[in-house]
XYZ file of C-alpha atoms in Angstrom:
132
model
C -13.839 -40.075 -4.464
C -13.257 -36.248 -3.759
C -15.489 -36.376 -0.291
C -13.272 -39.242 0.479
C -10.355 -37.572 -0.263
C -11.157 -34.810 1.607
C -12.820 -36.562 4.953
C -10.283 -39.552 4.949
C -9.034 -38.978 8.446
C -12.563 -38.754 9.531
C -14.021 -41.844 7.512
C -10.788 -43.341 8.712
C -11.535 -42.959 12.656
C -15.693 -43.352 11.969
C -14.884 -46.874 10.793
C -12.451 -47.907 13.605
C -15.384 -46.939 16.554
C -17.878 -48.978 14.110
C -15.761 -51.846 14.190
C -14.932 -51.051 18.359
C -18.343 -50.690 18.949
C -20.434 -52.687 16.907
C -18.292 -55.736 18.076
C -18.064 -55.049 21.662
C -21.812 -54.975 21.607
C -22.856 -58.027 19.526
C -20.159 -59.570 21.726
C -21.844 -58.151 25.157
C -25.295 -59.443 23.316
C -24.154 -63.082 22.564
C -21.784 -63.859 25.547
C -24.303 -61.938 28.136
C -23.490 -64.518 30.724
C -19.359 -65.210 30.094
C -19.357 -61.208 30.414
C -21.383 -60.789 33.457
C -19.988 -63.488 35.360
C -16.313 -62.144 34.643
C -17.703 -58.510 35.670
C -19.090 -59.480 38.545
C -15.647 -61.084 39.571
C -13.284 -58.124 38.002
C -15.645 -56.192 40.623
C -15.825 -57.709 43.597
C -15.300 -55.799 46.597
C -15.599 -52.159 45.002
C -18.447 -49.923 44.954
C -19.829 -51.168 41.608
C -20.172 -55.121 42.365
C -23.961 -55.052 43.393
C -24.284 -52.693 40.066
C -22.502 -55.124 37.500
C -25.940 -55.821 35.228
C -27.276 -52.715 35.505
C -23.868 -51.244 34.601
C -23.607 -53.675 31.422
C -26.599 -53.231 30.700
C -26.171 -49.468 29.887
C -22.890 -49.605 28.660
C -24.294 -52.128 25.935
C -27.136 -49.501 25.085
C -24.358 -46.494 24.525
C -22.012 -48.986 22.772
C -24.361 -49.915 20.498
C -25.663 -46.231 19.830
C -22.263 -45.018 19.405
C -21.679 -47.960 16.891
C -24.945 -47.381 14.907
C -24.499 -43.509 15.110
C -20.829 -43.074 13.836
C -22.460 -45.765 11.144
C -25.003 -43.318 10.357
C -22.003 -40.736 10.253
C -20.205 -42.414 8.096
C -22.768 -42.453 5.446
C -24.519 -38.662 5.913
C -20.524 -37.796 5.247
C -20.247 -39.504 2.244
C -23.380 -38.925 0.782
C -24.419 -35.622 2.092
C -21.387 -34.189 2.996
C -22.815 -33.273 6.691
C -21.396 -34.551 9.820
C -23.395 -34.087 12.796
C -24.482 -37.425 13.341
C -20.430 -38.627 13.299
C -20.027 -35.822 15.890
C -22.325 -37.454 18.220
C -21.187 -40.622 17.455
C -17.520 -40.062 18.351
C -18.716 -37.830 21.538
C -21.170 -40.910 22.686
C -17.831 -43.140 21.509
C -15.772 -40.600 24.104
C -18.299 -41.344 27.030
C -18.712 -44.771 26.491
C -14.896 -44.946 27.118
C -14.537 -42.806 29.899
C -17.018 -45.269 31.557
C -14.727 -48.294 31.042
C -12.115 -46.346 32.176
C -13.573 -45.179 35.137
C -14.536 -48.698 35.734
C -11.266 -50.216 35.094
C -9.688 -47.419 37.815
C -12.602 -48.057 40.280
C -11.377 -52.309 40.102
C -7.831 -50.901 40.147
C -7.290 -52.565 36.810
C -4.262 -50.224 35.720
C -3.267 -52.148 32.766
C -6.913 -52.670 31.341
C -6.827 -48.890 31.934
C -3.928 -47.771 29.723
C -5.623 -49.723 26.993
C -8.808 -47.537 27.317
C -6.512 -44.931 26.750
C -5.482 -45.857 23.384
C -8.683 -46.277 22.036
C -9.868 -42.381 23.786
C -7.395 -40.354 21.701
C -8.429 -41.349 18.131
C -12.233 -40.909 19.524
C -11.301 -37.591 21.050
C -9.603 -36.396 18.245
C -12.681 -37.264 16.339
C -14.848 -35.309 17.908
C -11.624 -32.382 17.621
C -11.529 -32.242 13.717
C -15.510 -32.388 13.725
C -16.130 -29.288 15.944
C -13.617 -27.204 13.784
């Protein structure tokens, strides 16, 4: 109870990118098509349209590594009291959103932008009280 105690902001924030990321990429995994056809649309006529699988593709790798790692955080924490593994989780969390963002400002998606932003500052603030 004391490590918890004592790490709850960071168990806190591990367990909202598990839930973000574990479900964005079992959704990405079993709706492959719904996703990539509405990609392909949400992109048409920037830069990124003839990149759309490739693109999901990838960012379903480093969601799902971010997921799995900040998992793996979550338990070396409680367990072992180390948190290296959470570190990278929440920095590969950070990356993985600055790619939707920079995605959503590339389609000129504003709104879907500003809610990137919301999920960045927990993530980045993560990755904060871990370095210190």
């Amino acid at each position: 109870m004391d490590t918890f105690l004592n790490s709850a902001t960071e168990l806190l924030i591990l367990i909202f990118l598990i839930i973000v990321f574990m479900q964005s990429g079992i959704d990405k995994v079993f709706n492959w098509k719904e996703n990539l056809s509405w990609l392909k649309e949400h992109f048409s006529g920037t830069p990124l349209e003839n990149l759309v699988p490739l693109l999901l593709g990838t960012l379903l790798l480093i969601e799902t590594t971010s997921g799995i790692l900040c998992a793996i955080g979550l338990y070396q924490i409680i367990i072992m009291g180390e948190s290296s593994i959470a570190l990278y989780g929440s920095i590969l969390s950070c990356v993985s959103l600055l790619m939707l963002m920079f995605g959503q400002r590339m389609a000129k998606d504003y709104e879907g932008a500003k809610t990137i932003a919301v999920y960045f500052i927990p993530a980045i603030f993560l990755v904060y009280i871990l370095q210190t």
